[in-house]
PDB file of C-alpha atoms in Angstrom:
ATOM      1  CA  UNK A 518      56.557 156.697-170.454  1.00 85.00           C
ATOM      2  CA  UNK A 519      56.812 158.406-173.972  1.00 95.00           C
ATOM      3  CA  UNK A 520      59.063 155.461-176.328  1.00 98.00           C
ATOM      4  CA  UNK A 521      60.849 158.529-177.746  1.00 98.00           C
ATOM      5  CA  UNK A 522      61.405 160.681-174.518  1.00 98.00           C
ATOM      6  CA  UNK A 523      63.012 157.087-173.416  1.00 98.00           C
ATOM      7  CA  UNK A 524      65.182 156.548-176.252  1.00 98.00           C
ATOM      8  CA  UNK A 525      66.402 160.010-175.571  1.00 98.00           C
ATOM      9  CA  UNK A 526      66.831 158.692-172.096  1.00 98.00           C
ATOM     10  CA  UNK A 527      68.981 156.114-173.038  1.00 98.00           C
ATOM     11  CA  UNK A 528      71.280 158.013-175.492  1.00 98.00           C
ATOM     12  CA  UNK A 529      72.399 160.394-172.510  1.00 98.00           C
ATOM     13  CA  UNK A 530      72.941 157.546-170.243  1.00 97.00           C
ATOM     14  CA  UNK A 531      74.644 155.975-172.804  1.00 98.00           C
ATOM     15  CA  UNK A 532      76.881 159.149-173.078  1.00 97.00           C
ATOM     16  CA  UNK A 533      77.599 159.895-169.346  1.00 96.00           C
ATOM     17  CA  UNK A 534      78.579 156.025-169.186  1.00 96.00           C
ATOM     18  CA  UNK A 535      81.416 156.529-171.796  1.00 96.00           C
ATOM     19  CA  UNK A 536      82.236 160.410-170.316  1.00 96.00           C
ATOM     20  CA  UNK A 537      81.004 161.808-173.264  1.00 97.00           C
ATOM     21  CA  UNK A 538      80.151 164.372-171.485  1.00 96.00           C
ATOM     22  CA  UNK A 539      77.069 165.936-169.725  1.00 95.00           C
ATOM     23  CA  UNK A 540      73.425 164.536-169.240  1.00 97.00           C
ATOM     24  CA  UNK A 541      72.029 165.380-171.967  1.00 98.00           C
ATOM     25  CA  UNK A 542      69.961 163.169-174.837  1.00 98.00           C
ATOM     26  CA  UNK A 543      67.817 163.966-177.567  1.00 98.00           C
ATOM     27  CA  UNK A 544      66.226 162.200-180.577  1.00 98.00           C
ATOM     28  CA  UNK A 545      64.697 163.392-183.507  1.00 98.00           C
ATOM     29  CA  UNK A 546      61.035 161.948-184.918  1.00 98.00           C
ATOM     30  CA  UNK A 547      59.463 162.272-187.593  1.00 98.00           C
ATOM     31  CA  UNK A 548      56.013 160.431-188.751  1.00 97.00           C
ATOM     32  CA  UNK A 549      56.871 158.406-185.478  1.00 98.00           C
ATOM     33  CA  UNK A 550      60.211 157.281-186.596  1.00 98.00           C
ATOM     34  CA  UNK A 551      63.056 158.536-184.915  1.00 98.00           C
ATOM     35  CA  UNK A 552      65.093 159.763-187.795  1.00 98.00           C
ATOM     36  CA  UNK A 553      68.016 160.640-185.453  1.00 98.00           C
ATOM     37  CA  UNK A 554      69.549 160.587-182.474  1.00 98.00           C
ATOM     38  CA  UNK A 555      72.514 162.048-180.237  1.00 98.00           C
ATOM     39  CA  UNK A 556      74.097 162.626-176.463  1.00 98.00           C
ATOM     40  CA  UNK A 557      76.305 165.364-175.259  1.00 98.00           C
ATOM     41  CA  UNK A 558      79.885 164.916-176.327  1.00 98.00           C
ATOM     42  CA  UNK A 559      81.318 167.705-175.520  1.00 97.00           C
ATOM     43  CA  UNK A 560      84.148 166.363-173.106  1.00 96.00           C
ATOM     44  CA  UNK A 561      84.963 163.597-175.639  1.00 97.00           C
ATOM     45  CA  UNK A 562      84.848 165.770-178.666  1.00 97.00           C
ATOM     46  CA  UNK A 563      86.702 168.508-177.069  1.00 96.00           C
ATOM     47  CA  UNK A 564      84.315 171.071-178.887  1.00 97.00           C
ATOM     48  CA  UNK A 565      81.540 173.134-176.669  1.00 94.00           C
ATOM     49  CA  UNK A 566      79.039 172.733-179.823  1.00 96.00           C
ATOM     50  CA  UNK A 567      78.556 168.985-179.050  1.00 98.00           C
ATOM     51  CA  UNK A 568      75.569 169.166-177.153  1.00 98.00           C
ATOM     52  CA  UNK A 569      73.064 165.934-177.510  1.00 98.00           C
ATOM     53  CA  UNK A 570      70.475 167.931-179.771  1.00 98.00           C
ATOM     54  CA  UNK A 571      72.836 168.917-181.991  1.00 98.00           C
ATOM     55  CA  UNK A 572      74.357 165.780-182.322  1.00 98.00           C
ATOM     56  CA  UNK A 573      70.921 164.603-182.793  1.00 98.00           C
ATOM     57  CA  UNK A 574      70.241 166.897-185.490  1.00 98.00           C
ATOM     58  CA  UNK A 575      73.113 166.220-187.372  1.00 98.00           C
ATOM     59  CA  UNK A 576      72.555 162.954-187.257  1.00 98.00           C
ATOM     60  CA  UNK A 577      68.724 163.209-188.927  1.00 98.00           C
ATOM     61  CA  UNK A 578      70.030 165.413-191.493  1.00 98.00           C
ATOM     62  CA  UNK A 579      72.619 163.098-192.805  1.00 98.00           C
ATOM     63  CA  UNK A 580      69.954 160.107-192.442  1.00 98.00           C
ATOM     64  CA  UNK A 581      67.597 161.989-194.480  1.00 98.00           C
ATOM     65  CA  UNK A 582      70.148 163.795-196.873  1.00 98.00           C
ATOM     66  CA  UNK A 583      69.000 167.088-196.302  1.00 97.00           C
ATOM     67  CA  UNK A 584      69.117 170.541-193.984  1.00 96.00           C
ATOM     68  CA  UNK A 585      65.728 170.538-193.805  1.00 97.00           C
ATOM     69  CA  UNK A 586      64.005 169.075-190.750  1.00 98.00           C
ATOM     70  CA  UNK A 587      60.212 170.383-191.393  1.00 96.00           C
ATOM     71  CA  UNK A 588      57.817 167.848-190.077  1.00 95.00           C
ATOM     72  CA  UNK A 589      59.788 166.538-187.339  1.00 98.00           C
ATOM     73  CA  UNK A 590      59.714 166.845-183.248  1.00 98.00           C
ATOM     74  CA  UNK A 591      62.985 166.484-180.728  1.00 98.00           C
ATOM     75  CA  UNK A 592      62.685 164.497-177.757  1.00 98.00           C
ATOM     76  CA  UNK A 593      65.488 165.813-175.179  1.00 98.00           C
ATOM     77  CA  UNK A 594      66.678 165.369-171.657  1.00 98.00           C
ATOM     78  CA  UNK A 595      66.675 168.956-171.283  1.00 96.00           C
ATOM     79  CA  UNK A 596      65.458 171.846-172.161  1.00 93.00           C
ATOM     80  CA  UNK A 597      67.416 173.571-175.147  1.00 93.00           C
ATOM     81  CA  UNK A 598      69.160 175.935-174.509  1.00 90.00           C
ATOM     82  CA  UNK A 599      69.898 179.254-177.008  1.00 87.00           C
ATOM     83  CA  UNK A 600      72.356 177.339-179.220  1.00 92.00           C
ATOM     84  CA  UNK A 601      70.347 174.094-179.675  1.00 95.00           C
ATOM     85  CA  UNK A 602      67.274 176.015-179.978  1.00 91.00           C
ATOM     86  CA  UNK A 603      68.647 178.280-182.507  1.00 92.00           C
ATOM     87  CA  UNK A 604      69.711 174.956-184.634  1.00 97.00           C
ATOM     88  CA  UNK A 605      66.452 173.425-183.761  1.00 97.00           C
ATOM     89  CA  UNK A 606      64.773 176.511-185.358  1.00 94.00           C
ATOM     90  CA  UNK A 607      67.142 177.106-188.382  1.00 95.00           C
ATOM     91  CA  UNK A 608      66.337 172.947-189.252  1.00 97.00           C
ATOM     92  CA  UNK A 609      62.490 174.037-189.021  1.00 96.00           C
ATOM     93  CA  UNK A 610      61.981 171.236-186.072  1.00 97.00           C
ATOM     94  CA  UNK A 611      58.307 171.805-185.441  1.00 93.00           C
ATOM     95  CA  UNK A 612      57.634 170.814-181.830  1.00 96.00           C
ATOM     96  CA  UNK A 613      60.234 170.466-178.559  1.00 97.00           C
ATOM     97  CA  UNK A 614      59.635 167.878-175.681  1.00 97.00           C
ATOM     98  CA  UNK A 615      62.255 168.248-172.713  1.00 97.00           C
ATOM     99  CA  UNK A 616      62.473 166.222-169.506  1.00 97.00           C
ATOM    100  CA  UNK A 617      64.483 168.326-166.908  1.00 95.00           C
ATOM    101  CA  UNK A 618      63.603 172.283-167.167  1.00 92.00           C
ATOM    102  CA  UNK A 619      66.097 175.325-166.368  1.00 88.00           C
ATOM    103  CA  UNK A 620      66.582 175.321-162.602  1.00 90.00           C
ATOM    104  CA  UNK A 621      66.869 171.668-162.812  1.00 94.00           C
ATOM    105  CA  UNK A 622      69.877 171.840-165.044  1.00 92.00           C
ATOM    106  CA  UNK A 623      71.022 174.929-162.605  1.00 90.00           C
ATOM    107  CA  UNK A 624      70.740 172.729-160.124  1.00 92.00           C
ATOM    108  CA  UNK A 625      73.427 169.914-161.078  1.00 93.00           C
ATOM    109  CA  UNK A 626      75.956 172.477-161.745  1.00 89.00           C
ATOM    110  CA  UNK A 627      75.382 174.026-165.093  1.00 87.00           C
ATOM    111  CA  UNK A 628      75.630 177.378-165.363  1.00 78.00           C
ATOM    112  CA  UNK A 629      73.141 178.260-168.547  1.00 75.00           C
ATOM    113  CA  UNK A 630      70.198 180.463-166.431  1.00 72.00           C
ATOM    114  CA  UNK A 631      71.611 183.349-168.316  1.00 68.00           C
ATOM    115  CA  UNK A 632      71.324 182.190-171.923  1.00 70.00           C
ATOM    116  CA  UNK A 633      67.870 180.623-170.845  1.00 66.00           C
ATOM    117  CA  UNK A 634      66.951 184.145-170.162  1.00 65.00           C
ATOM    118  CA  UNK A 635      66.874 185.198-173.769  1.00 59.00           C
ATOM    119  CA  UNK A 636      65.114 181.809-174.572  1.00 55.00           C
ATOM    120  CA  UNK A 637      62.457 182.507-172.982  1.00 57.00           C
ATOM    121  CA  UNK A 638      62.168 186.688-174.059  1.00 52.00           C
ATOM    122  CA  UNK A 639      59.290 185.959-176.627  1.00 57.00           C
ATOM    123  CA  UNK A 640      56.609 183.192-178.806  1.00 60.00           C
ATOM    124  CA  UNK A 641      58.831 181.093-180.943  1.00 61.00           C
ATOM    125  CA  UNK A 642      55.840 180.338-182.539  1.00 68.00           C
ATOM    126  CA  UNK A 643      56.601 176.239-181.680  1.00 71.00           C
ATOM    127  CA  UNK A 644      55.703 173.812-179.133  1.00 79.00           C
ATOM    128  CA  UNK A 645      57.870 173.871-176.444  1.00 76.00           C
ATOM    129  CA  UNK A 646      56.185 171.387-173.484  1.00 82.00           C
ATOM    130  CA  UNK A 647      57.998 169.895-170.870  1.00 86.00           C
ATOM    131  CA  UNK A 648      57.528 166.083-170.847  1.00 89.00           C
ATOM    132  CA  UNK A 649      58.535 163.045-168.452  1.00 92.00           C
ATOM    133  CA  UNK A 650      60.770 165.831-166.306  1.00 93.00           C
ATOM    134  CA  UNK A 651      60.738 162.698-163.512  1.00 93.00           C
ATOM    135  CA  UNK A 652      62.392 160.346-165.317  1.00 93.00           C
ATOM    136  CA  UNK A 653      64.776 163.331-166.809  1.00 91.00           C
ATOM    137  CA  UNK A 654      65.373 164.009-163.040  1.00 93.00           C
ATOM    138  CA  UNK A 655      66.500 160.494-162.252  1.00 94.00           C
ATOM    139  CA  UNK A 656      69.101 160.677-165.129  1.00 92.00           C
ATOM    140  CA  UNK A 657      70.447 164.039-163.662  1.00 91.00           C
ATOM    141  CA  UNK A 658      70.918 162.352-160.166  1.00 92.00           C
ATOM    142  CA  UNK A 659      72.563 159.807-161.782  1.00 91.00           C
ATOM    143  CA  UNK A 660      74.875 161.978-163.300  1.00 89.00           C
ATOM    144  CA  UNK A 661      75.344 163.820-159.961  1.00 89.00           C
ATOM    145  CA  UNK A 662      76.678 160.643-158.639  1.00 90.00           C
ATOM    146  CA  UNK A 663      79.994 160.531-161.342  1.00 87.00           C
ATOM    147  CA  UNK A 664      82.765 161.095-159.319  1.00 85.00           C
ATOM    148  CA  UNK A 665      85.155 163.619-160.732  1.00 79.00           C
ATOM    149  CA  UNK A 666      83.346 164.502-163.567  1.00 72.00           C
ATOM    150  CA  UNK A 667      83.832 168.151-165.421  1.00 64.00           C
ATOM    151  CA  UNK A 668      80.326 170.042-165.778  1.00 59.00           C
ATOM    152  CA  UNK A 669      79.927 170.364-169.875  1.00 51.00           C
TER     153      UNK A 669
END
């Protein structure tokens, strides 16, 4: 498995263990360093902006002192969607590797297939591959498996 796609891994299992909130972990590498790193908080942080990449993001831009993230890749659970890709784009991220794709995040419970929908309208002009979607999958089940837990 990909060292980075499994230290994204871990920071969303690390995040549905506290109830952060949803499944979702992302890091952020750059010259093969991860340079940042972040899971969904968006329960515990009471703020729908809290997803793992841009936790992840914010966290690489304060470790390097800078908006700028040209140069570097994102490693997440899932794929984007329009608000994380927008900040991934606006920080000038130049690659995207996500585990679990669209209809795999439909089908825990998360209602995003309509934002994906504009995602997906034209080139971004990046790469956008899916990577290690199996071992994303067994993080989803896992979080399918949290008794009472609120879909964010």
């Amino acid at each position: 498995m990909n060292q980075f796609m499994k230290e994204a891994l871990n920071e969303a299992y690390k995040g549905i263990e506290n109830g952060d909130g949803g499944p979702f972990g992302a890091v952020i590498v750059k010259d093969g360093v991860i340079i940042g790193r972040g899971h969904n908080c968006v329960i515990s942080g009471k703020n729908p902006t809290l997803h793992g990449e841009m936790m992840a993001i914010s966290d690489a831009c304060r470790a390097l002192d800078t908006h700028d993230l040209s140069g570097c890749d994102i490693y997440t659970t899932a794929e984007p969607c329009p608000m994380c890709m927008g900040a991934i784009l606006w920080a000038g991220i130049k690659a995207v590797y996500y585990g679990c794709n669209t209809k795999d995040t439909e089908n825990i419970g998360f209602r995003d297939e309509v934002f994906y929908k504009m995602l997906h309208s034209e080139d971004m002009g990046i790469t956008y591959d899916e990577a290690e979607r199996e071992e994303c999958l067994k993080l989803f089940k896992a979080y399918t498996e949290i008794p009472d837990k609120k879909l964010y």
